[in-house]
Short mmCIF file of C-alpha atoms and ligand atoms in Angstrom, two decimals:
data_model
loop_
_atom_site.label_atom_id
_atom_site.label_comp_id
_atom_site.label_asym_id
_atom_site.label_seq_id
_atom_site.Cartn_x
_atom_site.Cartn_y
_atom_site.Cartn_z
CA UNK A 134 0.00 0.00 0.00
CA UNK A 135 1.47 3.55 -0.78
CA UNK A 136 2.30 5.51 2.57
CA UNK A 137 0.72 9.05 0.93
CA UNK A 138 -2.93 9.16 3.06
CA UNK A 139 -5.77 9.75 0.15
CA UNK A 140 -6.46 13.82 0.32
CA UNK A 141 -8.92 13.36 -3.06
CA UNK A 142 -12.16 15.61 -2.90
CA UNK A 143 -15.48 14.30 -2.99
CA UNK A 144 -15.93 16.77 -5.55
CA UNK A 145 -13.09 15.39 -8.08
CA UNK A 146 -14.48 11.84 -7.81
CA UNK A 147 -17.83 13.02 -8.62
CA UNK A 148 -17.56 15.72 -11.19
CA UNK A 149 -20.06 17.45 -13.38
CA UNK A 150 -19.42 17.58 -17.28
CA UNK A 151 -20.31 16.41 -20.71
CA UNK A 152 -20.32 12.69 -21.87
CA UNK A 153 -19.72 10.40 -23.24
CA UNK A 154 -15.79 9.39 -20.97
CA UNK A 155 -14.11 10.93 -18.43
CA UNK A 156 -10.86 9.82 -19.37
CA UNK A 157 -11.46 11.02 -22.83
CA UNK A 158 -13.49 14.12 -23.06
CA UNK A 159 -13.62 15.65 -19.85
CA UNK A 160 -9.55 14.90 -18.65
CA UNK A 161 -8.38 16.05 -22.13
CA UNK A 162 -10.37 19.16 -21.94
CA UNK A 163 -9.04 19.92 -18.74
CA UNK A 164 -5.35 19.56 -20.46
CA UNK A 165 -6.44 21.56 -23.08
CA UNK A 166 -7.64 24.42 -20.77
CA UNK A 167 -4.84 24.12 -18.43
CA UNK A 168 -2.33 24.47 -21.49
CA UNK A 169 -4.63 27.64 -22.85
CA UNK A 170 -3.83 29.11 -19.72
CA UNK A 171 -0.06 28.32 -19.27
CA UNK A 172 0.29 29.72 -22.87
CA UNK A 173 -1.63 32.63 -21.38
CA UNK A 174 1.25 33.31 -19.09
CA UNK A 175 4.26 32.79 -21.51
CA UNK A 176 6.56 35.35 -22.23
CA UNK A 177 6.02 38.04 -25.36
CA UNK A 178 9.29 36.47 -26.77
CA UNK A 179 7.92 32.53 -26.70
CA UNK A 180 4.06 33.59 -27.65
CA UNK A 181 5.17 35.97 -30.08
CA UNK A 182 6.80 33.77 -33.19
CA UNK A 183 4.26 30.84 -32.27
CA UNK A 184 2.33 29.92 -35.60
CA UNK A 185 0.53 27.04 -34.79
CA UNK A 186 -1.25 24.84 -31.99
CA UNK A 187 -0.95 20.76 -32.75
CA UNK A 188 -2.60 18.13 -30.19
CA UNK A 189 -0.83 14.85 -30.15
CA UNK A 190 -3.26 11.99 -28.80
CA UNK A 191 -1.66 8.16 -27.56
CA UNK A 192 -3.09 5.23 -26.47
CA UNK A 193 -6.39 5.10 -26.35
CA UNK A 194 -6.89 8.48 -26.80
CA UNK A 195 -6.04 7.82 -30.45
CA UNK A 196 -8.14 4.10 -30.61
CA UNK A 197 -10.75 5.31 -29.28
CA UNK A 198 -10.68 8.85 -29.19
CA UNK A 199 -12.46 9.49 -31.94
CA UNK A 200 -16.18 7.75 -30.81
CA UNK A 201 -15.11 9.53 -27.39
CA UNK A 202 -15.27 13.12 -29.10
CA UNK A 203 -11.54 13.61 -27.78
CA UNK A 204 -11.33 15.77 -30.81
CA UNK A 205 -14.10 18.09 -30.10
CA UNK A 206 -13.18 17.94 -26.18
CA UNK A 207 -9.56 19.03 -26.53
CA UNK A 208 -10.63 22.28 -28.76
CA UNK A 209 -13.62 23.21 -26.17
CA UNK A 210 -10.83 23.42 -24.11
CA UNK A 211 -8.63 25.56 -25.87
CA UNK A 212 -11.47 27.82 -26.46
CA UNK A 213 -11.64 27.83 -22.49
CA UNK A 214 -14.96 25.70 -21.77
CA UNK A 215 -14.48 24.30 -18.17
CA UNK A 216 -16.94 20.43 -18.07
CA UNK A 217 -19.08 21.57 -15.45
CA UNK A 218 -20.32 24.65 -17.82
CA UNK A 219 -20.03 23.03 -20.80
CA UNK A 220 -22.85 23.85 -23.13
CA UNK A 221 -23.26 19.72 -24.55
CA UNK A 222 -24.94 21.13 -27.81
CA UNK A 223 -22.54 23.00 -28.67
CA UNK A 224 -19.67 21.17 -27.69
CA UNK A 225 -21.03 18.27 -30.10
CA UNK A 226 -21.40 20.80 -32.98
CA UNK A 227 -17.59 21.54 -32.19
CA UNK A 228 -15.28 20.50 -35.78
CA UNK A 229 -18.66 18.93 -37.40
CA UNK A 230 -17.86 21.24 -39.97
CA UNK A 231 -14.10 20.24 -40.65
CA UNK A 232 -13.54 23.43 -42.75
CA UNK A 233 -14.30 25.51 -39.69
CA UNK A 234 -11.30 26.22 -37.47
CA UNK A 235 -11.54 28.02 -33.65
CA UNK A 236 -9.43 30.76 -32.25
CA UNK A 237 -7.24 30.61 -29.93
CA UNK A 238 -5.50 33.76 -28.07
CA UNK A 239 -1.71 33.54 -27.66
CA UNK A 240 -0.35 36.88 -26.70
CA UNK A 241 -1.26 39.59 -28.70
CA UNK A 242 -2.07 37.25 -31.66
CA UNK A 243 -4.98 34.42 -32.18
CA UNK A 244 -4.01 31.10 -33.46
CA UNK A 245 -6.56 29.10 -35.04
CA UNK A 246 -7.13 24.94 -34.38
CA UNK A 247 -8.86 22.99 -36.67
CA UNK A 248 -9.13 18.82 -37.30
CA UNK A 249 -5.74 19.00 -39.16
CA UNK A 250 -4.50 19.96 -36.07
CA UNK A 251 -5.68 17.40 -33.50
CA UNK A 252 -3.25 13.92 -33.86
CA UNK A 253 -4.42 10.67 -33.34
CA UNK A 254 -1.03 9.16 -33.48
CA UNK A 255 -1.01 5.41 -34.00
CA UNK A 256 2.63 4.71 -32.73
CA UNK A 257 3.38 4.13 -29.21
CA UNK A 258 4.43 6.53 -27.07
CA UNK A 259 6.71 5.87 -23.51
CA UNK A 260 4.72 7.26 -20.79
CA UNK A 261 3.91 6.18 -17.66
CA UNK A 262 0.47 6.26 -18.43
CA UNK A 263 -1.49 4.73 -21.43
CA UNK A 264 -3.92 7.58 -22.28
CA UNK A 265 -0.92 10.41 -22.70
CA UNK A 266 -1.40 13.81 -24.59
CA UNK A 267 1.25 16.00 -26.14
CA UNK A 268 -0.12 19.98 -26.65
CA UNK A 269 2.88 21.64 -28.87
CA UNK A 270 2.54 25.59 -29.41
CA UNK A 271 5.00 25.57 -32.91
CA UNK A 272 6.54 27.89 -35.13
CA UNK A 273 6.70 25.74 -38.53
CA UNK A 274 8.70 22.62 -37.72
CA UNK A 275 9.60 23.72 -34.16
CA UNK A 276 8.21 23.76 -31.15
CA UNK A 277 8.13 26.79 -28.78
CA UNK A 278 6.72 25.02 -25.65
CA UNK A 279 5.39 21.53 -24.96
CA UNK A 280 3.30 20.39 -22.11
CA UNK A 281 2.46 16.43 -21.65
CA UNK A 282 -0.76 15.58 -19.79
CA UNK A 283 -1.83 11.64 -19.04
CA UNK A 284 -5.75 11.56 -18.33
CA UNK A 285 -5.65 8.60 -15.81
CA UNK A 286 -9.75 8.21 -15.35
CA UNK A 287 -12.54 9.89 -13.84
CA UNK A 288 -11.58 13.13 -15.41
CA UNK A 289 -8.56 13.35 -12.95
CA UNK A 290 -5.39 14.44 -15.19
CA UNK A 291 -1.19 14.62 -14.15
CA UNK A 292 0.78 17.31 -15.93
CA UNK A 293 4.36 15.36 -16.10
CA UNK A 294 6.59 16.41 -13.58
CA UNK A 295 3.90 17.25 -11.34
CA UNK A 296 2.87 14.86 -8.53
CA UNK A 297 -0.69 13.21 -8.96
CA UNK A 298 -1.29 14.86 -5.59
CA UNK A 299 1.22 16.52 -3.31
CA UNK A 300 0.34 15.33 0.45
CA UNK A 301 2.17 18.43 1.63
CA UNK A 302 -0.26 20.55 0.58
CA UNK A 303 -3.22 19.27 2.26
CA UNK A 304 -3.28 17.31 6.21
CA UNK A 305 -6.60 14.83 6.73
CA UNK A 306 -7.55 14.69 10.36
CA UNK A 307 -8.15 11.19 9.63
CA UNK A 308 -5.33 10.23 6.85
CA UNK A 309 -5.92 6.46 5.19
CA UNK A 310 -4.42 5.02 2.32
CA UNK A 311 -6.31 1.39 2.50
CA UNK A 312 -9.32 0.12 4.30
CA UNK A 313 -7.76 -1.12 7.14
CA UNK A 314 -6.52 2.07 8.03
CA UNK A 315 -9.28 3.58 7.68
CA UNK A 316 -11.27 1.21 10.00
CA UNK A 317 -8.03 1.28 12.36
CA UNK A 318 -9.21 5.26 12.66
CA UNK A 319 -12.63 4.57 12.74
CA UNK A 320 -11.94 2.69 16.12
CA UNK A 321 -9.21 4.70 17.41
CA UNK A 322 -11.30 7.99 17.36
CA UNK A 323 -14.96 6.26 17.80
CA UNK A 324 -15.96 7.92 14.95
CA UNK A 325 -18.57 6.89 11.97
CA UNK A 326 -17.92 6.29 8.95
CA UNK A 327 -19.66 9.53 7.70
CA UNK A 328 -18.52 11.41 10.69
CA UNK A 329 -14.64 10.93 9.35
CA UNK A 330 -15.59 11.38 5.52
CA UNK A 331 -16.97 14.83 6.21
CA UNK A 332 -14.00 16.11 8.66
CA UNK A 333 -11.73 15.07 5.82
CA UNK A 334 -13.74 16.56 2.98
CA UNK A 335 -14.09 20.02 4.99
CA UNK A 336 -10.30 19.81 5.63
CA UNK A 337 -9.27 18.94 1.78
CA UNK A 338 -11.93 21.68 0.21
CA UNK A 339 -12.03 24.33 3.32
CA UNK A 340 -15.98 24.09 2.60
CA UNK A 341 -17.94 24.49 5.56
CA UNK A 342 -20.31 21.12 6.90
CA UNK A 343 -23.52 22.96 5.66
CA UNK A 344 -21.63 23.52 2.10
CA UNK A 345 -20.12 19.80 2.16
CA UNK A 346 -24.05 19.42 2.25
CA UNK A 347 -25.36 21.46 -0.37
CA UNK A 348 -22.67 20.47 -3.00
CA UNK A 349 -23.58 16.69 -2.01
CA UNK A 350 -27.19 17.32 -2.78
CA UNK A 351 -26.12 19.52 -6.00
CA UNK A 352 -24.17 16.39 -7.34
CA UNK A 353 -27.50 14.24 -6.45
CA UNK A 354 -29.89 16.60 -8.10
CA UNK A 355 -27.42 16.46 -12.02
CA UNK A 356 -27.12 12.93 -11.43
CA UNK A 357 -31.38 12.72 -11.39
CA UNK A 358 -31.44 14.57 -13.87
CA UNK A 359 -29.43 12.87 -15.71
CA UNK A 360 -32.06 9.82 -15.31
CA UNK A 361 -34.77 11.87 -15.73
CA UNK A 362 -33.55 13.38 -19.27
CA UNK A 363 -32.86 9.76 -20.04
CA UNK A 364 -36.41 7.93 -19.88
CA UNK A 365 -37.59 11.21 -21.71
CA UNK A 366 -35.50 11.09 -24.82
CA UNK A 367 -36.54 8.86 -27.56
CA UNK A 368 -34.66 8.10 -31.17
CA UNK A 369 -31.53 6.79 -31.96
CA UNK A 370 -27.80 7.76 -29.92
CA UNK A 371 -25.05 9.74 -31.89
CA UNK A 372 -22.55 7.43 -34.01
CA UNK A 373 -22.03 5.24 -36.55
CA UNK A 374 -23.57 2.40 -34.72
CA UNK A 375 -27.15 3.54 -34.74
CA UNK A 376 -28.31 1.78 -31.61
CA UNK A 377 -31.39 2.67 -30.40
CA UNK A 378 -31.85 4.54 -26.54
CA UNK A 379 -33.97 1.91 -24.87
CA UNK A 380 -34.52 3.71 -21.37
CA UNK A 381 -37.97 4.79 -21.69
CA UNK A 382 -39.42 1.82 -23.14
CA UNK A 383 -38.21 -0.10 -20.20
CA UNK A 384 -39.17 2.77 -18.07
CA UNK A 385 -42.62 2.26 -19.64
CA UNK A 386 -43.26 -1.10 -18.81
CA UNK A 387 -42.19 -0.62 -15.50
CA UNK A 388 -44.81 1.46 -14.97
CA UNK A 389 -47.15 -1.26 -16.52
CA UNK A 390 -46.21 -4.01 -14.52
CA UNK A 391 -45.94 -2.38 -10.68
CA UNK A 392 -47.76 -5.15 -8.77
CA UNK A 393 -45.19 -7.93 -10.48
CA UNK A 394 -42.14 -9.02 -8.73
CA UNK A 395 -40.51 -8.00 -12.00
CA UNK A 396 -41.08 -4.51 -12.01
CA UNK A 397 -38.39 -3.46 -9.39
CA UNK A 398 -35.65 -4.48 -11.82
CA UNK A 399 -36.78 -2.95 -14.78
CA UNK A 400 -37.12 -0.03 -12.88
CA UNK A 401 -33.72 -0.01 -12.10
CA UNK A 402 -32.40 -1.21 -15.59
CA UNK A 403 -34.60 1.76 -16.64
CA UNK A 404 -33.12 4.60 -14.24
CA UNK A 405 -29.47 2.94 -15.20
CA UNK A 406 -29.88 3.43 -19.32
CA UNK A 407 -31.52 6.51 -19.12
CA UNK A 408 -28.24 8.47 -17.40
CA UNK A 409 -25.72 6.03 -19.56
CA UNK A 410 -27.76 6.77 -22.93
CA UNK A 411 -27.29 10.62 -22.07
CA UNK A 412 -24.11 9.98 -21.23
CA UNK A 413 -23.88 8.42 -24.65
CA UNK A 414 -25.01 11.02 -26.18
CA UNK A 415 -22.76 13.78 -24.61
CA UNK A 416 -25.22 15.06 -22.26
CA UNK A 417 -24.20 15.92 -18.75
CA UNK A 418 -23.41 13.41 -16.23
CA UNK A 419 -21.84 12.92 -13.26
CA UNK A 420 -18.76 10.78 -13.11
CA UNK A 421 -19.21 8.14 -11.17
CA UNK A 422 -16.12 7.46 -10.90
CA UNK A 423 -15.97 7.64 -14.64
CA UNK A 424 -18.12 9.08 -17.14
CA UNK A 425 -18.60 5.22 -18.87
CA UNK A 426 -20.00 4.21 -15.61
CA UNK A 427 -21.97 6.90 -14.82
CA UNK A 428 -25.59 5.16 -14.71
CA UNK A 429 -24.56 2.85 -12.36
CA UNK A 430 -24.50 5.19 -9.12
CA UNK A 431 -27.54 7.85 -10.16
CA UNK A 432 -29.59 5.17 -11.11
CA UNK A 433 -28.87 3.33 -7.77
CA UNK A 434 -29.56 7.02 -5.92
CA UNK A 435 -33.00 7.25 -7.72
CA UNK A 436 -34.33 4.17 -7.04
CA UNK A 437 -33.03 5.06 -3.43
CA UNK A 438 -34.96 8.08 -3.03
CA UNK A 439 -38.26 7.19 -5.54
CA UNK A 440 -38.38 3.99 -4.02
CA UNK A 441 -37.31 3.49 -0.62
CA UNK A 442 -37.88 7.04 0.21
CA UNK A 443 -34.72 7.71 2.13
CA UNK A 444 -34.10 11.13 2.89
CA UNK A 445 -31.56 13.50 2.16
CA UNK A 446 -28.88 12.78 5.02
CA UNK A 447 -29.00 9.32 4.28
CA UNK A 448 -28.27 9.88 0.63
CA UNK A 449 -25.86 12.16 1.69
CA UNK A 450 -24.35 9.57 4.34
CA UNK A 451 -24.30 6.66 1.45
CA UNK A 452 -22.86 8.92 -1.58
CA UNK A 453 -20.12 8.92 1.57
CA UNK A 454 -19.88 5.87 1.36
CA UNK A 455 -19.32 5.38 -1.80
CA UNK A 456 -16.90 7.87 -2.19
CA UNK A 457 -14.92 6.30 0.53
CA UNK A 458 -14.76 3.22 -1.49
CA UNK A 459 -14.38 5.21 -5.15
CA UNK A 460 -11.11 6.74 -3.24
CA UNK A 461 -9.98 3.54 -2.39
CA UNK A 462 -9.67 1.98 -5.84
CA UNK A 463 -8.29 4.91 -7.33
CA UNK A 464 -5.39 5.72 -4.79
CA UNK A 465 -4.08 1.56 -4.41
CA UNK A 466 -5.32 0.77 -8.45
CA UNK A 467 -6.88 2.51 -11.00
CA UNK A 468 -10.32 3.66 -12.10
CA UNK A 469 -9.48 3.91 -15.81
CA UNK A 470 -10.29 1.56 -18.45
CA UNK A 471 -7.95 2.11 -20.24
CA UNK A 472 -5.49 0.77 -17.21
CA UNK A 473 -7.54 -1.52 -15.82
CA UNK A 474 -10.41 -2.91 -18.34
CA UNK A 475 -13.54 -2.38 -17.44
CA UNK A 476 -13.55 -3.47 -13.53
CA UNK A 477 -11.96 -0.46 -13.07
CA UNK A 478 -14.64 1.64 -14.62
CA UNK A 479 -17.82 -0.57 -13.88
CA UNK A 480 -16.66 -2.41 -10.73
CA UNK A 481 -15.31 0.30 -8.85
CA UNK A 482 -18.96 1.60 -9.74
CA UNK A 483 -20.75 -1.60 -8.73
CA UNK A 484 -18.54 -1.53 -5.53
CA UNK A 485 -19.23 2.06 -4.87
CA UNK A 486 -23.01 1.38 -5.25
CA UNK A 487 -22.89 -1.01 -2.67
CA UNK A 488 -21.16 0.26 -0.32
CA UNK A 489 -23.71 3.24 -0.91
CA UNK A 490 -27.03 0.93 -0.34
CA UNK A 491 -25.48 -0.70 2.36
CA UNK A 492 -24.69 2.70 4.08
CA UNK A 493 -28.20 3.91 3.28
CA UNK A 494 -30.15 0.94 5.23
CA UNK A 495 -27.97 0.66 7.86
CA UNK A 496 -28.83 4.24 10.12
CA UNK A 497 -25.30 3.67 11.83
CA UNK A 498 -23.79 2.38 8.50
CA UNK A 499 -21.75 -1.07 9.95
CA UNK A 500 -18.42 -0.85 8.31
CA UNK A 501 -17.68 -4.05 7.90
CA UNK A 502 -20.71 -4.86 6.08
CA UNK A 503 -19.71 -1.88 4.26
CA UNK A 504 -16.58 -3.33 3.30
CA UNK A 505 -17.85 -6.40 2.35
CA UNK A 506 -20.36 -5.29 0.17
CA UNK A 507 -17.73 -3.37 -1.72
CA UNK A 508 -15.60 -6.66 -2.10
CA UNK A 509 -18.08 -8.23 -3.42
CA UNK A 510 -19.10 -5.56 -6.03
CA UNK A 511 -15.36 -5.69 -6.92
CA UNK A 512 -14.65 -9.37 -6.76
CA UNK A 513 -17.35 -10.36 -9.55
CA UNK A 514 -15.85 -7.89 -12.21
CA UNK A 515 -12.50 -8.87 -11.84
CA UNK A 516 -11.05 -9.68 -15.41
CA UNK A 517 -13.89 -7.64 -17.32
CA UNK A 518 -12.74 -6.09 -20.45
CA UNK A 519 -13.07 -3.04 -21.72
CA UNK A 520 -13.68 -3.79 -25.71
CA UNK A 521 -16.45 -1.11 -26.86
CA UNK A 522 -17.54 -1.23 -30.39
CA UNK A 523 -16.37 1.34 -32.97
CA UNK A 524 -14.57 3.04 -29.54
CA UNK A 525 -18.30 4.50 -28.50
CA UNK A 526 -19.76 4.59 -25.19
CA UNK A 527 -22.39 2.40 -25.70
CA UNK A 528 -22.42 -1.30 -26.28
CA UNK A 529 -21.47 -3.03 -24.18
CA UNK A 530 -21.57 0.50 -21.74
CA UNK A 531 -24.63 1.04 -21.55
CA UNK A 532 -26.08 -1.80 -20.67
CA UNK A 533 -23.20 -2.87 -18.47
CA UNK A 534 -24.16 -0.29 -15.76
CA UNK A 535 -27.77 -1.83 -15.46
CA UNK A 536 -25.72 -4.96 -14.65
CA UNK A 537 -23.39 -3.33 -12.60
CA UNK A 538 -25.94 -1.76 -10.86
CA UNK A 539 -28.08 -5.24 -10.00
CA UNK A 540 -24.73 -6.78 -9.03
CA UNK A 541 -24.48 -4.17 -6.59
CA UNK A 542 -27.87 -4.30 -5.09
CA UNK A 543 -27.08 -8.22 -5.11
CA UNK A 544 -24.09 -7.47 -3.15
CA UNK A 545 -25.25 -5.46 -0.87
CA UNK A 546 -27.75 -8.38 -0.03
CA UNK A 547 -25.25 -10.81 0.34
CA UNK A 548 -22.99 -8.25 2.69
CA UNK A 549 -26.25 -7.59 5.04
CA UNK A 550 -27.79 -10.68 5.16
CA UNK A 551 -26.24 -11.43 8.26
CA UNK A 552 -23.15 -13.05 7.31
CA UNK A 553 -20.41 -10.06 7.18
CA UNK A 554 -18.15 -11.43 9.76
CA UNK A 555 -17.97 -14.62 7.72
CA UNK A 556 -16.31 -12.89 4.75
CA UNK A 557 -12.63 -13.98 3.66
CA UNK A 558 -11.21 -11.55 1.39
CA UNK A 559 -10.96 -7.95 2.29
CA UNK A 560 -11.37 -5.09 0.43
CA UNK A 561 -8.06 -4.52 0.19
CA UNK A 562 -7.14 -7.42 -1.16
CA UNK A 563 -9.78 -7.35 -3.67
CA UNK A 564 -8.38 -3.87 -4.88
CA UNK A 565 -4.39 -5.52 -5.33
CA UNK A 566 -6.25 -8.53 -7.59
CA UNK A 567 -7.98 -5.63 -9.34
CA UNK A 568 -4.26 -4.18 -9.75
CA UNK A 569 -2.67 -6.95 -10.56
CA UNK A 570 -5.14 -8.16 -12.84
CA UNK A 571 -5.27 -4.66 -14.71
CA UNK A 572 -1.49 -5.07 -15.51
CA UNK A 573 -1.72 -8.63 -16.89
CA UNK A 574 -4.58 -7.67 -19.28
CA UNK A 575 -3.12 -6.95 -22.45
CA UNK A 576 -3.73 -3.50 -23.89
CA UNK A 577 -6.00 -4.71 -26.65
CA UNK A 578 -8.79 -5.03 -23.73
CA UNK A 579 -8.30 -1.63 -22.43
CA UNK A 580 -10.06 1.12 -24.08
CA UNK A 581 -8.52 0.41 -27.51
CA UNK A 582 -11.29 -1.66 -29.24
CA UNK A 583 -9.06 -3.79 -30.85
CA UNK A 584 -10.70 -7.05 -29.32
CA UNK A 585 -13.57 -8.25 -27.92
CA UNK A 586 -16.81 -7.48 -28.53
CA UNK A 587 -15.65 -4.32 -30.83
CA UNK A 588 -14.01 -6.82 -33.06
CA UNK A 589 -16.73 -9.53 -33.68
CA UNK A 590 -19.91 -6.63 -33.86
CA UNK A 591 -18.80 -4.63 -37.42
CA UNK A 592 -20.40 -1.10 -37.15
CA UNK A 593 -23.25 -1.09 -38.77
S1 LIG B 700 -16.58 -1.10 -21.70
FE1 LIG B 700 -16.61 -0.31 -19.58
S2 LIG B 700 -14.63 0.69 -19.29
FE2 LIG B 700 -14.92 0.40 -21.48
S3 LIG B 700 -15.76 2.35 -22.21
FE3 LIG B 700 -17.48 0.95 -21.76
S4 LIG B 700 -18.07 1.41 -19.63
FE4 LIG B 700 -16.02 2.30 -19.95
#
């Protein structure tokens, strides 16, 4: 286990912004800005013979990057769009038009960035990280300044030479880096598990407990609607493939069959494709941890509240929860498809949703049954590829966060049914599989659609 304690927001696990990845349109426009604003603060004599802007995409970025909109994210962020205020409409209307090119200030002179400038480079790149982006500002053949960015998941992005996060700059009253610390502090200080997550998250952000609060129920209220956009919208998702949303339909029969043991699944398969088809097609989502996985978590949270009625401290308390276990994955393996297949994307999200419905019936919120429903969640994606066809968000996406979802409910059954203390493998354990799995998949399973599913479904 690393020694750093995890110091990550709430607030960059879940994050506002446009779909349809987090690793692909809202981390790269994030790059994009930041470089737009280090260019910003160059000096006259670097700006000043700069001719051109060129985007160089690796990995993934350039298998996939184009179904992902990579393209259309990384010049929304050289315009300055920030994901959270991203106006999706526009943003997908970005370079449909491939004669059109944007402008970009650089000193006293505007630059402009069109598709011939925007690289999907198919050689391989050495970086640390396998979704890596190179932003050049050039004068002809040379290049003024350089910046390299790797978008490792969730949105979350490392400048090189920068720390992913410096612990220096931020002490936790309650620093963890695994789950047994974290319980270790749980019983040292007699503290819940909520109690602890909010002292940290008022320590990392310097938000008050009552703004903790309102940003919690801010996050709740995109993520519904999110869901609620979803069973609304009818007709046929962006991209070459044509599919068909099926959220309302589901959403629709539901309805129709109430009294039927049935109907409490397809009400949750329902609330699950509704916020992944809108994630699909580039509306905004909440991360969740990733964009990809994004239905997994709101549509847990609205069957949560339409349903069972909880109210809004013991959402609060499970989204917690989750984000305790969300942190987990992320600081001891990875969140990214692209570095872990999809139990890093889905998983984490099953895991997270569990550890969210366990919190939510459980008014103290048992940590150990916490814990195990996350294991569980985890341990029944291990080894899932990532592999989606013609590199868009959607099959098998979307309806793998229904499934993720029901495996989490399912876990969170299993966890609470009485049996917690009988459980073997910890969470933390589960998480160094997840690792170790995630480095022995080969690459063509990670975000790169060149096996899989993406290979025996042509486009049609
Ligand atoms: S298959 Fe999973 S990890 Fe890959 S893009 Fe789809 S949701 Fe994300």
């Amino acid at each position: 286990m690393p020694a750093s304690p995890i110091i990550t927001s709430v607030f960059d696990l879940f994050k506002v912004g446009p779909g349809p990845s987090s690793s692909h349109t809202i981390g790269p426009m994030k790059a994009a800005f930041d470089f737009r604003e280090r260019v910003a603060r160059l000096p006259a004599d670097v700006q000043q013979p700069a001719d051109g802007i060129h985007v160089h995409l690796y990995g993934s970025l350039s298998a996939t990057g184009k179904g992902h909109g990579t393209d259309r994210a990384v010049v929304a962020g050289l315009l300055g769009w920030q994901p959270e205020t991203t106006d999706p409409v526009a943003l997908l209307a970005l370079l449909r038009d491939p004669a059109v090119t944007y402008p970009v200030p650089v000193g006293s002179q505007t630059l402009f960035v069109g598709p011939q400038h925007i690289h999907f480079e198919r050689k391989r790149y050495a970086s640390p990280y396998a979704n890596t982006m190179v932003l050049r500002l050039t004068t002809g053949e040379q290049v003024c300044y350089e910046e390299e960015y790797y978008s490792i998941g969730g949105g979350f992005i490392i400048r090189k030479g920068e720390p992913e996060t410096n612990p220096d700059t931020v002490a936790v009253p309650y620093p963890y880096a695994s789950m047994t610390e974290l319980k270790a502090q749980l019983a040292q200080h007699s503290l819940t598990l909520d109690t602890l997550m909010m002292t940290n998250e008022m320590a990392i952000t310097g938000r008050t407990r009552a703004e903790v609060n309102t940003r919690i129920d801010q996050l709740l209220e995109f993520m519904h609607k999110a869901v609620r956009r979803g069973l609304r919208q009818t007709g046929v998702l962006p991209g070459t493939i044509k599919l068909s949303r099926k959220a309302p339909i589901l959403f629709k029969q539901a309805k129709g069959m109430s009294h039927t043991s049935d109907s409490f699944l397809l009400f949750l398969n329902a609330y699950c494709l509704a916020a992944s088809e809108e994630n699909a097609a580039g509306g905004i989502v909440v991360t969740a941890p990733t964009s990809g996985a994004s239905g997994v978590i709101p549509g847990l949270t609205y069957l949560a509240k339409q349903h069972f009625h909880y109210d809004r401290a013991t959402l609060r308390a499970g989204l917690l929860a989750a984000a305790a276990v969300g942190f987990l994955v992320k600081h001891n393996a990875s969140i990214s498809g692209a570095e872990m297949g999809c139990m890093g994307e889905i998983g984490t999200a099953s895991a997270m949703g569990a550890a969210f419905l366990t919190r939510c019936a459980q008014p103290t919120g048992n940590i150990n049954a916490i814990e195990a429903a996350a294991e569980i969640g985890i341990e029944h994606h291990l080894g899932m590829t990532c592999d989606p066809i013609g590199g868009y968000v959607q099959i098998p996406c979307i309806e793998r966060n229904a499934m993720g979802a029901i495996k989490a409910y399912n876990a969170f059954l299993l966890a609470t049914s009485g049996a917690a203390s009988f459980q073997k493998i910890s969470l933390d354990a589960v998480i160094k599989v997840m690792k170790a799995t995630g480095r022995d998949m080969s690459t063509k399973y990670k975000e790169t659609s060149e096996a899989g599913l993406a290979l025996s479904a042509t486009e049609c």
